[in-house]
Coordinates of C-alpha atoms and ligand atoms in Angstrom, one line a residue:
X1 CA 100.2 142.4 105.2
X2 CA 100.1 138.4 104.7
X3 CA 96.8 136.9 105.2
X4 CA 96.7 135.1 109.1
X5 CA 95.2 131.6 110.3
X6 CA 95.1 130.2 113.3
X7 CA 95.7 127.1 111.7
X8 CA 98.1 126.4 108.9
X9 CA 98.5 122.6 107.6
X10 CA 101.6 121.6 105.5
X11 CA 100.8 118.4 103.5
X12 CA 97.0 117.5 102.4
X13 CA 97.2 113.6 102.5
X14 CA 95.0 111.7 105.1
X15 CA 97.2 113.0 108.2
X16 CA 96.6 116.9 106.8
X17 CA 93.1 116.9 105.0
X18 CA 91.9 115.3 108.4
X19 CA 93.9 117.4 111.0
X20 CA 92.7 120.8 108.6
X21 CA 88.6 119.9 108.5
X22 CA 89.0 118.7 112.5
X23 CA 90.2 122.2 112.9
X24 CA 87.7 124.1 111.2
X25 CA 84.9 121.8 112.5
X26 CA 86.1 123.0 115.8
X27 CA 86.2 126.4 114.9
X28 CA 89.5 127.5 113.6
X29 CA 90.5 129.7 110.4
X30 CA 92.4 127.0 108.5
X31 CA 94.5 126.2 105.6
X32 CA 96.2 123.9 104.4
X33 CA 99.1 123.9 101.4
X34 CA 99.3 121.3 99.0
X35 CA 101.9 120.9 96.3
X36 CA 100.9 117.9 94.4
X37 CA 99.6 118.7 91.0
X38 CA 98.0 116.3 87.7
X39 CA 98.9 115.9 84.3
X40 CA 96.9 119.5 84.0
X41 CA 98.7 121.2 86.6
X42 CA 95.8 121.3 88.7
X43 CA 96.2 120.7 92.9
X44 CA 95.2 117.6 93.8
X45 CA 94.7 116.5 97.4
X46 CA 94.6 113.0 99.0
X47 CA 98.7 112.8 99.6
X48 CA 99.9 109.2 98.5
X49 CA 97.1 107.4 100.4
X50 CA 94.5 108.4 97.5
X51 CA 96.4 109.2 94.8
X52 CA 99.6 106.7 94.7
X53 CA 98.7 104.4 97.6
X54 CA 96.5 102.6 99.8
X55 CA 93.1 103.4 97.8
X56 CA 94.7 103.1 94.0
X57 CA 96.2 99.5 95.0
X58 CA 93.0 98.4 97.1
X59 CA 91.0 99.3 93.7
X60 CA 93.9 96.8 91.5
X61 CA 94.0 94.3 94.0
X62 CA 89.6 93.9 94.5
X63 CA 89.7 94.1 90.5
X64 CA 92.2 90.7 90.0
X65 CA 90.2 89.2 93.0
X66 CA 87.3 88.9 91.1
X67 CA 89.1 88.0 87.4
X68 CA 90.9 85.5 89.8
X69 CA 87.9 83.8 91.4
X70 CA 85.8 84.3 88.3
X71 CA 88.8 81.9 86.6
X72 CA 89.2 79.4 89.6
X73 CA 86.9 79.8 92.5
X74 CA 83.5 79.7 91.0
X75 CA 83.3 76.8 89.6
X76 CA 82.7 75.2 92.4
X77 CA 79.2 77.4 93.5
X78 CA 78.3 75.2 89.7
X79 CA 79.4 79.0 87.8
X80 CA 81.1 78.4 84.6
X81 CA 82.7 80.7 82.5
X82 CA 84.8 80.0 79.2
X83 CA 87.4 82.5 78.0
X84 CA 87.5 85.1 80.6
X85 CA 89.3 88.4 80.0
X86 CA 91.1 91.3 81.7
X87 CA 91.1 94.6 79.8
X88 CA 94.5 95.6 81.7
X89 CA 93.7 99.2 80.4
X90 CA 90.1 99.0 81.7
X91 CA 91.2 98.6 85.0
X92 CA 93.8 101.1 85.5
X93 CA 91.4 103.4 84.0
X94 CA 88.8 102.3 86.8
X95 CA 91.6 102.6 89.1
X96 CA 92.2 106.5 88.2
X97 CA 88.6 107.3 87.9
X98 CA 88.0 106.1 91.5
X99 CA 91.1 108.6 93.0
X100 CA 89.7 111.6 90.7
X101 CA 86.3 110.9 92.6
X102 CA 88.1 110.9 95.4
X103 CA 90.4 113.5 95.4
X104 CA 87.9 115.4 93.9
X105 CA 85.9 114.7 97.4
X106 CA 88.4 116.3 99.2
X107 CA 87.9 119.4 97.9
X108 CA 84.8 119.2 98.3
X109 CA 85.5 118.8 101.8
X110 CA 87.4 121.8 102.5
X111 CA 85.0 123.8 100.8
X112 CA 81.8 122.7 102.8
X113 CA 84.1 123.0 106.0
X114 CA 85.9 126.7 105.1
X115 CA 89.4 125.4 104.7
X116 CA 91.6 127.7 102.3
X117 CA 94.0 125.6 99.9
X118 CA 96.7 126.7 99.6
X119 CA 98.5 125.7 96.0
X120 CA 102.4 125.3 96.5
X121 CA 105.5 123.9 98.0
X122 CA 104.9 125.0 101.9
X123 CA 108.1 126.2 104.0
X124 CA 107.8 127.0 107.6
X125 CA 110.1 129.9 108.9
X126 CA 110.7 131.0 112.2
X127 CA 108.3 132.6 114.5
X128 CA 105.5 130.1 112.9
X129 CA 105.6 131.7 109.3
X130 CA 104.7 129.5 106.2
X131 CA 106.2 130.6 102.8
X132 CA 103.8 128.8 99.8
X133 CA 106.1 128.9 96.8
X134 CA 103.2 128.8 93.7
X135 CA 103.8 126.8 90.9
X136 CA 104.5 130.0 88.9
X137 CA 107.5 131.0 91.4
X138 CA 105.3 133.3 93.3
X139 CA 105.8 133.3 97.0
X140 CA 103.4 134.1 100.0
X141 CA 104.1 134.8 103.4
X142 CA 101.7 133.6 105.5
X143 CA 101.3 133.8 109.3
X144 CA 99.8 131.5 111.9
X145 CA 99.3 130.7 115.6
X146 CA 99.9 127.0 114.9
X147 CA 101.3 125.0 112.3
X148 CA 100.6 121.5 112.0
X149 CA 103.6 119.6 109.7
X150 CA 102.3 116.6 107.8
X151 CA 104.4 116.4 104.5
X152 CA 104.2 112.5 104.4
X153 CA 106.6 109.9 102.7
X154 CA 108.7 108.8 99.6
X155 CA 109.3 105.3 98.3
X156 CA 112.8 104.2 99.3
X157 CA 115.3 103.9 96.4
X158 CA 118.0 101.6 96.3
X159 CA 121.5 102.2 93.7
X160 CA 121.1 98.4 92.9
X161 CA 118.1 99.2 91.3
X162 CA 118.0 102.6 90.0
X163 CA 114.2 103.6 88.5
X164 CA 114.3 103.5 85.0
X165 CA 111.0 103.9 82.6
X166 CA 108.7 101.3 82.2
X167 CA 111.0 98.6 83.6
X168 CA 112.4 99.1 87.3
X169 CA 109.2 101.2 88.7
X170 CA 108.6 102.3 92.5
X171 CA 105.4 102.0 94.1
X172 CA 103.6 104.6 92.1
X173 CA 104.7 103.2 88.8
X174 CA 104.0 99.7 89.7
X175 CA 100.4 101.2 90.4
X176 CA 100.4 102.0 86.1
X177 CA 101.3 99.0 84.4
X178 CA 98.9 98.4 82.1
X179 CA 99.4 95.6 80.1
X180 CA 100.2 92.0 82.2
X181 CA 104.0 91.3 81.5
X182 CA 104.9 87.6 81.8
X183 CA 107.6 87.9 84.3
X184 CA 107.8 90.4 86.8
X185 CA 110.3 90.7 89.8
X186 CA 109.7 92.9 93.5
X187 CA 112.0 93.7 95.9
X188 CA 111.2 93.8 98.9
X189 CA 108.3 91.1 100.7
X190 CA 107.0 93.9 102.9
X191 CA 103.1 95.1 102.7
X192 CA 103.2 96.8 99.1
X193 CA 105.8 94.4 97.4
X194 CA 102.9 91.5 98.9
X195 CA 100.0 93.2 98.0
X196 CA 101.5 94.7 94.0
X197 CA 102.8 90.8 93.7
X198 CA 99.1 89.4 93.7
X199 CA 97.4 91.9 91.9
X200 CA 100.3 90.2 89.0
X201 CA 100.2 87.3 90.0
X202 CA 96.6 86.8 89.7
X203 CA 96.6 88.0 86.1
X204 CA 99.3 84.9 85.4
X205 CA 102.2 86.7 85.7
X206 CA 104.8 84.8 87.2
X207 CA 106.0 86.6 90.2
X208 CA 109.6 86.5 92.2
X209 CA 109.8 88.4 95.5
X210 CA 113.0 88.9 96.9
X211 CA 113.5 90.0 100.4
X212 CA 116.7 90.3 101.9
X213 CA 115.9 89.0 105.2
X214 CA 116.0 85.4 106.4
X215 CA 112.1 85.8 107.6
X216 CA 109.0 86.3 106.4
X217 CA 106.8 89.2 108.1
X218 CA 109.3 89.4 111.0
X219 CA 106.7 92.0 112.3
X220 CA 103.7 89.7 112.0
X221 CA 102.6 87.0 114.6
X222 CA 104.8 83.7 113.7
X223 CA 101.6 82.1 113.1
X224 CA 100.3 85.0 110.5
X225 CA 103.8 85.0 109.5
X226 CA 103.7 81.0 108.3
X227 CA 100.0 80.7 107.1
X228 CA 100.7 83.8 104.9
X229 CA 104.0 82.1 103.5
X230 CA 101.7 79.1 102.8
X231 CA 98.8 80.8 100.9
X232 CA 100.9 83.2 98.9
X233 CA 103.3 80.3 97.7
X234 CA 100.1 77.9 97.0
X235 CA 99.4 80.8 94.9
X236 CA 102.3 80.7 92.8
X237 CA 104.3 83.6 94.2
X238 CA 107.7 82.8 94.5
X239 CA 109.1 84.9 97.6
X240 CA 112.9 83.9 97.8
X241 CA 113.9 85.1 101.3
X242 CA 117.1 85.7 102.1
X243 CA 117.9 87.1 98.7
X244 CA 120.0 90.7 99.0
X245 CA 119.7 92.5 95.5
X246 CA 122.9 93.5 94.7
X247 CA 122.8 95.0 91.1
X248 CA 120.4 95.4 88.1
X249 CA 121.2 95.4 84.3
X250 CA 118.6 96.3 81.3
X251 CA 119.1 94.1 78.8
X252 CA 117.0 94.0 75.2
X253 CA 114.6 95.4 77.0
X254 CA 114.4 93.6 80.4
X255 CA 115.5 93.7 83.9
X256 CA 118.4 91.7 84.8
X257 CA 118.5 91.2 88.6
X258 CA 121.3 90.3 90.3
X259 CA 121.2 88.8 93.9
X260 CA 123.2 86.9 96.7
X261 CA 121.5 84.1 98.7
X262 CA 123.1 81.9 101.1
X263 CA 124.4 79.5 97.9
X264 CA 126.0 82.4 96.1
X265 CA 125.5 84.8 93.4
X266 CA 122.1 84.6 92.0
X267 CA 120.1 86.2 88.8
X268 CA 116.8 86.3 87.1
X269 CA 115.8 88.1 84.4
X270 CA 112.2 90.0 83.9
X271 CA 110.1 92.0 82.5
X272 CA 109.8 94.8 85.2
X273 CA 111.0 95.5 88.4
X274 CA 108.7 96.9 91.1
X275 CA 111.4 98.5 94.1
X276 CA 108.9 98.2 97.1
X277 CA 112.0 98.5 100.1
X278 CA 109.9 101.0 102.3
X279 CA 109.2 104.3 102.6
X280 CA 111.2 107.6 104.4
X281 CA 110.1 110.8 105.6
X282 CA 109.6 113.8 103.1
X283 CA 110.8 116.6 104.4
X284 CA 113.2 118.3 102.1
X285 CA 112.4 121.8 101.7
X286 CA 110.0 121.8 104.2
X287 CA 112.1 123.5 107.3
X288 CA 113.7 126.7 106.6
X289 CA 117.2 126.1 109.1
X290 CA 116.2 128.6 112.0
X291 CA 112.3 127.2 112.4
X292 CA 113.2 125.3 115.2
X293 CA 111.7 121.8 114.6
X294 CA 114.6 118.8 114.9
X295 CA 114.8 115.8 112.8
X296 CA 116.0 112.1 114.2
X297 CA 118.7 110.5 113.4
X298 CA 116.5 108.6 110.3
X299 CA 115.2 111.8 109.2
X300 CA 112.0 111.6 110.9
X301 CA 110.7 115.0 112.5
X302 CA 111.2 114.7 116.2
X303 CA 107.8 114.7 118.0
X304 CA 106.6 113.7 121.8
X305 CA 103.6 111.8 122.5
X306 CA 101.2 114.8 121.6
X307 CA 103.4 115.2 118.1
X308 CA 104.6 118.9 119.3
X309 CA 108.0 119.5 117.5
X310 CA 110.8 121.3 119.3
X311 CA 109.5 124.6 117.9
X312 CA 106.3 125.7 120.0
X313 CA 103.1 125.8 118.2
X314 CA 104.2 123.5 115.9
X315 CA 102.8 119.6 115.4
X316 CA 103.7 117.6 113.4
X317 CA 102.2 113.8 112.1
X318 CA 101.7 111.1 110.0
X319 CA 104.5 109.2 108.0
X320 CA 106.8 111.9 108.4
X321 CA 107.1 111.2 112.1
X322 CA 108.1 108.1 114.0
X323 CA 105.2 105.5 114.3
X324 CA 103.8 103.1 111.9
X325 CA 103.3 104.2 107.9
X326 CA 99.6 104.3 107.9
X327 CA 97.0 106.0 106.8
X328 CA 94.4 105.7 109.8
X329 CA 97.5 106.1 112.1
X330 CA 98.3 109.4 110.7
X331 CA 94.3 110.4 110.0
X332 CA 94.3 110.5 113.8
X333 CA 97.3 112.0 115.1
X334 CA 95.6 115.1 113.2
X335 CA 92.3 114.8 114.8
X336 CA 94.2 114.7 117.9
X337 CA 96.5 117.8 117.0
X338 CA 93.6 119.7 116.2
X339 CA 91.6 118.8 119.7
X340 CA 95.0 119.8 121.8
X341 CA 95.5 122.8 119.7
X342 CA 92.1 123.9 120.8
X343 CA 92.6 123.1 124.5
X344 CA 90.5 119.7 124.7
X345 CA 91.9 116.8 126.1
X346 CA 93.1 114.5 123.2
X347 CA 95.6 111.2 123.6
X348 CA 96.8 109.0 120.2
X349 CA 96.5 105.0 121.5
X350 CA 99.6 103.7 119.7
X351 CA 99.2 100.4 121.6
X352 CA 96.0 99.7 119.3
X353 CA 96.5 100.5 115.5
X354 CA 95.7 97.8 112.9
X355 CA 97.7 96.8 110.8
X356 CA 96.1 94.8 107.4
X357 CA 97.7 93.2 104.1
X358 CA 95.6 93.2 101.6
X359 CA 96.4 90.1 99.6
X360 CA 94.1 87.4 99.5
X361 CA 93.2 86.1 102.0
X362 CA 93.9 89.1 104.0
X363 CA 96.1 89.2 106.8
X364 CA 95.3 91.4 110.0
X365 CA 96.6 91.9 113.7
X366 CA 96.4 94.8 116.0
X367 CA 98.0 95.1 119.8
X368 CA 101.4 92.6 121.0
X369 CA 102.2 89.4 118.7
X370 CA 102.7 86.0 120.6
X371 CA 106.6 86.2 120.3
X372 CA 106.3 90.3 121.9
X373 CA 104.5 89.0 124.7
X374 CA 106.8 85.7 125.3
X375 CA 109.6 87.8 125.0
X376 CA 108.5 90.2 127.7
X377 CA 107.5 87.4 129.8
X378 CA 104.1 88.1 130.1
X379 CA 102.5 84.9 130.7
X380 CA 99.7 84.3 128.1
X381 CA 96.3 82.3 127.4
X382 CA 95.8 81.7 123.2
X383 CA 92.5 80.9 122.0
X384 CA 92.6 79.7 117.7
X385 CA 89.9 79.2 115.4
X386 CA 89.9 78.3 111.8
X387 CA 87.3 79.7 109.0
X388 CA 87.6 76.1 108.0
X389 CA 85.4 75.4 111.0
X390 CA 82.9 78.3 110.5
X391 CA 79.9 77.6 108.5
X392 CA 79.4 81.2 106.8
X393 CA 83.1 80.8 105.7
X394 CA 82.1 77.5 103.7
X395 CA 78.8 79.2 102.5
X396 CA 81.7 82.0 101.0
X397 CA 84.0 79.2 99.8
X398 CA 86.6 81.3 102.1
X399 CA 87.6 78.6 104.7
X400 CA 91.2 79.4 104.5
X401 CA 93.0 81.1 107.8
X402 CA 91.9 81.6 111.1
X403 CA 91.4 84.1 114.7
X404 CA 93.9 84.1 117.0
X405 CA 93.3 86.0 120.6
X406 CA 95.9 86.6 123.3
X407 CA 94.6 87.0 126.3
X408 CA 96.8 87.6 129.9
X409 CA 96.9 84.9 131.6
X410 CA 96.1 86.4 134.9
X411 CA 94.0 89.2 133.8
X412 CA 92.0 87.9 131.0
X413 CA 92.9 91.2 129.2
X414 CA 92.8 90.4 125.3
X415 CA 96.4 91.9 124.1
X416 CA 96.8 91.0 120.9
X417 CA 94.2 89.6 117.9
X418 CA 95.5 88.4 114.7
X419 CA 94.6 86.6 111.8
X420 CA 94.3 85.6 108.2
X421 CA 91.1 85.1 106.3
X422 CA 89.1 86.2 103.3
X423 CA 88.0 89.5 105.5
X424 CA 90.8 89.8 108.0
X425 CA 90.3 93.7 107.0
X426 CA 87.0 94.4 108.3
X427 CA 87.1 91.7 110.8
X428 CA 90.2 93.6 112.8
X429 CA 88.1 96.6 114.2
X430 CA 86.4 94.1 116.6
X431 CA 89.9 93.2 117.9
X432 CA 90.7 96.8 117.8
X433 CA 87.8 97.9 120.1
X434 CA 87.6 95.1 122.1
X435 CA 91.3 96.6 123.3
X436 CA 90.4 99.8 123.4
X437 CA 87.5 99.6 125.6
X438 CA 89.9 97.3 127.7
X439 CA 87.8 94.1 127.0
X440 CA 89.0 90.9 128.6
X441 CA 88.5 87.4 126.7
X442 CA 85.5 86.8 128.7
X443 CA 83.8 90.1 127.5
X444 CA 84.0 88.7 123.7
X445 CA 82.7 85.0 125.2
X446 CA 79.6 87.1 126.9
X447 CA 78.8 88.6 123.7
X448 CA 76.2 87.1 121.2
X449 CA 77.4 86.8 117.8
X450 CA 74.9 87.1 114.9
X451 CA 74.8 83.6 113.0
X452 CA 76.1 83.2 110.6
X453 CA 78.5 85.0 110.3
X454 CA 82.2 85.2 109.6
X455 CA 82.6 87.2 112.8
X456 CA 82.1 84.1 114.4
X457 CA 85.3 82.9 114.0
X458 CA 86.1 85.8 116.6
X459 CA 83.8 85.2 119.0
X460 CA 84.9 81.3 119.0
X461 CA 88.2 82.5 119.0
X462 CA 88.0 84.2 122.4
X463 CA 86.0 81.3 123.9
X464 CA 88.9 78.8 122.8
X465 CA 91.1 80.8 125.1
X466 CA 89.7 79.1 127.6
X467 CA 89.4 75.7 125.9
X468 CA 85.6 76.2 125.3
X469 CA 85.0 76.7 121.5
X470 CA 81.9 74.8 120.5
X471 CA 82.8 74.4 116.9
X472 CA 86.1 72.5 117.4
X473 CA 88.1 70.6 119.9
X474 CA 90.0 72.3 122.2
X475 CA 89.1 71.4 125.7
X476 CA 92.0 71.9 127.6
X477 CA 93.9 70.3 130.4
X478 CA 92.5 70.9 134.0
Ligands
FAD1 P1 101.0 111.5 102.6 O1 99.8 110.8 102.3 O2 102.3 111.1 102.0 O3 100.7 113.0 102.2 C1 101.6 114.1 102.4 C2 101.2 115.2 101.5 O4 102.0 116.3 101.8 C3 101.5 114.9 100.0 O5 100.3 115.2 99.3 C4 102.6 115.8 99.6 O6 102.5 116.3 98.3 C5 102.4 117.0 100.6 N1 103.6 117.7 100.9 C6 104.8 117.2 101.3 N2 105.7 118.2 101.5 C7 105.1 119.3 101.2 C8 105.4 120.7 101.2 N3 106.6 121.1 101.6 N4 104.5 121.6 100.8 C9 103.3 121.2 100.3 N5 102.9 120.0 100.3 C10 103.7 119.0 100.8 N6 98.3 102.8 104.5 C11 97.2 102.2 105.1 O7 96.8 102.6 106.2 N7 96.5 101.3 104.4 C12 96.9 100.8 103.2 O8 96.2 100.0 102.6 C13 98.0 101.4 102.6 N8 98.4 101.1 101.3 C14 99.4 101.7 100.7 C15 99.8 101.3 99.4 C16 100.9 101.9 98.8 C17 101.2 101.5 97.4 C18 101.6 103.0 99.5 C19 102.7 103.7 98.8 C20 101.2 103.3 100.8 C21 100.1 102.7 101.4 N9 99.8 103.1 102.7 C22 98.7 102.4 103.3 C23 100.5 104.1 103.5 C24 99.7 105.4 103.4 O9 99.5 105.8 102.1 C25 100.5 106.5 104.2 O10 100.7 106.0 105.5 C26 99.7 107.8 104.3 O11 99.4 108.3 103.1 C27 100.4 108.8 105.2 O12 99.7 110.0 105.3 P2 100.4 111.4 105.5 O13 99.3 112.4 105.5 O14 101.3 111.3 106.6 O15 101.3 111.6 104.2
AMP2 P1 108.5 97.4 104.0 O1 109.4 98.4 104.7 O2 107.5 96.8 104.9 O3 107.9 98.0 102.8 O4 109.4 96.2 103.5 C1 110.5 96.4 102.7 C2 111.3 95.1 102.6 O5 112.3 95.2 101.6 C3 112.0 94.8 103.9 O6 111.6 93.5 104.4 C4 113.5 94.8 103.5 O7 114.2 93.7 104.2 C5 113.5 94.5 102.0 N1 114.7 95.0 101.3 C6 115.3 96.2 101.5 N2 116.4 96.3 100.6 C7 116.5 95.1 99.9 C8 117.3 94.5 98.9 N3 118.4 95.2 98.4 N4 117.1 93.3 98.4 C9 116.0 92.6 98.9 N5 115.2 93.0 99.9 C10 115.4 94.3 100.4

């Protein structure tokens, strides 16, 4: 007889490790499969957000922050410092510690919370069965009254530029460079080709972005959008929009890229390739053909609102469902599939997920951009204010970017808040709950700010909605 759970997870990366210690917090026998294993065979869990994604490229990108300021920046606080270094080797190796930590955390998670791993490639069958196929080719049938699906995502590959070693790498190769090559080339100007360009960049590498379409950050407010463009160029990274890669070539040992632009045929040659053209649902393997759970036309696993599949009893979340490619986005689709599996009453706010790029300065928005709203006619109020104008930024030396709010113009309701500064990341929750409580531009005017402080620029931001910042001019016209 196979073993039985009320709860069985497929997929241990930040939408299953969550949904699986929700469910045993509330009470549920859980596991959850996992078929990632390390150079030692051993299963590690995390998924790509701790082990090939956003905590591996957040550890590179704070690590050539402070090489790059430590080699331009800090001279001006009267800090000088002659012939400064990067150990290349050091800092992948910091890189990897911190996801072993990590991973390692994990399991110490399930542990402390009772949740079984299960070590394998996880199948679900009809009737709500899980095969686990082992490493070793041993198989398992296991049983349970709900299965929640959360088998994440794959980089994107293109034929133009097929992976080949050490020279045209996807995401998770780029992550493992570790020496700083002169010349380095990344398709695609989306959030990881952005964020893996500056971490070269910094280190001198001259970096070309190519990005097929005619505009940068489509999906970013237009004023994001163009102080981003302005920054990241000031910083030498050459993003050549409207640049389709067609083809790729290794020659003595470097990457020949061939693209079109709107003058023609175009090429460059460097010294690796990082393919960073978005990400698609992993699913192969995962649905035996009578289980019962549909995929979209893009591959995506068909979900409703409440992520129940097609097949009763089973959920599924995170990347491999429609919905942004997030971490904190799928984190809490599971908490949510764990509350409704449990009877509770559980709801997923999709109009208020943050989304952040992690190049410096940072670039951060959450709710409707200014171009959504105009285009649904909503009539609007914007309130702007720049870190240049914020004395805590100056203190920092980190007076680039600035708060932008959106308030309804009738109902005061803030629908959108976006921006780009030094710590756009952290900054963005107060946006975040300020919508999810429901807070109108007023509220944030009402509220006192701690001085100084960088969250100023957000309180000033939603007083300049109504033309009454203090800190600049914006009186507006009665
Ligand atoms: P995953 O993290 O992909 O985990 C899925 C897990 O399921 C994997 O461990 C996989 O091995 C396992 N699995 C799949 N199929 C099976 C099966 N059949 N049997 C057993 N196990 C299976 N997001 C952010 O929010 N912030 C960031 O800063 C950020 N930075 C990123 C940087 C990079 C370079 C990349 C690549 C991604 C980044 N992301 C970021 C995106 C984020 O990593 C994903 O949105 C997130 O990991 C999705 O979580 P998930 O649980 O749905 O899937
Ligand atoms: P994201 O999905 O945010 O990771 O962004 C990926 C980016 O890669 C998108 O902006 C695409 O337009 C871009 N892209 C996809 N294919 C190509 C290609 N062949 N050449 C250049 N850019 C591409």
């Amino acid at each position: 007889m196979s073993e039985k759970f009320d709860v069985i997870v497929i997929g241990a990366g930040p939408g299953g490790y969550v949904a699986a210690i929700r469910a045993a917090q509330l009470g549920l026998k859980t596991a959850c499969v996992e078929k990632w294993v390390n150079d030692k065979g051993a299963t590690v869990l995390g998924g790509t957000c701790l082990n090939v994604g956003c905590v591996p490229s957040k550890a590179l990108l704070e690590s050539t922050h402070k090489f790059h300021d430590t080699q331009h920046k800090n001279a001006v606080h009267g800090i000088s410092a002659d012939n400064v270094t990067m150990d290349v080797k050091k800092m992948v190796a910091r890189k990897d510690k911190i996801v072993g930590n990590l991973t390692m955390g994990i399991t110490g998670l399930f542990k402390a919370n009772g949740v079984t791993t299960l070590a394998g490639m996880g199948k679900l069958l009809s009737g709500k069965k899980v095969e686990v196929t082992a490493a070793d080719g041993t198989v398992t049938v296991y049983d349970a009254q709900n299965v929640i699906l959360a088998s994440g995502s794959l980089p994107v590959n293109i034929p133009p530029a097929p992976l080949t070693d050490g020279l045209i790498l996807d995401n998770e190769g780029a992550l493992n460079i570790d020496e700083t090559p002169e010349t380095l080339g990344v398709i695609g100007a989306g959030v990881i080709g952005l964020e893996m360009g500056s971490v070269w960049a910094r280190l001198g590498t001259k970096v070309t972005v190519l990005e097929a379409l005619d505009s940068f950050l489509a999906v970013a407010d237009k004023d994001v959008a163009k102080e981003g463009a302005k920054l990241l160029k000031k910083q030498g990274l050459d993003i050549k929009l409207g640049s389709m890669v067609s083809g790729t070539e290794i020659v003595d040992g470097k990457v020949k890229v061939f693209y079109k632009d709107s003058k023609g045929e175009q090429e460059i040659t460097v010294d690796k390739l990082i393919v960073a053209v978005g990400r698609r649902p992993q699913t192969q393997g995962l649905l035996a053909d009578d289980c019962g759970v549909k995929l979209d036309e893009r591959g995506f696993i068909e979900v409703d609102i409440q992520c129940k599949t097609a097949a009763a009893g089973v959920y599924a979340i995170g990347d491999s469902v429609r919905g942004p490619m997030l971490a904190h986005k799928a984190s809490e689709e599971g908490v949510m599939v764990a509350d409704i599996i449990v009877g509770h009453h559980a709801q997923m706010n999709y109009d208020v997920i943050p989304s952040i790029i992690y190049t410096h300065p940072e670039m951060a928005w959450v709710g409707k951009t200014e171009q959504e709203l105009k285009e649904q006619g909503v009539k609007i109020k914007v309130g702007k204010f720049p870190f240049a104008a914020s004395g805590r930024a100056m203190a920092s030396n980190e007076t680039d970017g600035f708060v932008k709010i959106i308030a309804d113009e009738e109902t005061d309701r803030v629908l959108g808040v976006h921006m780009v500064g030094a710590i756009a990341s952290e900054l963005i929750s107060q946006g975040a709950i300020a919508m999810e409580f429901c807070s109108t531009a007023e509220d944030l005017q009402l509220m006192c700010f701690a001085h100084p402080t960088v969250s100023e620029a957000v309180h000033e931001a939603a007083l300049a909605v109504d033309g009454h910042a203090i800190h600049i001019a914006n009186r507006k016209k009665r």
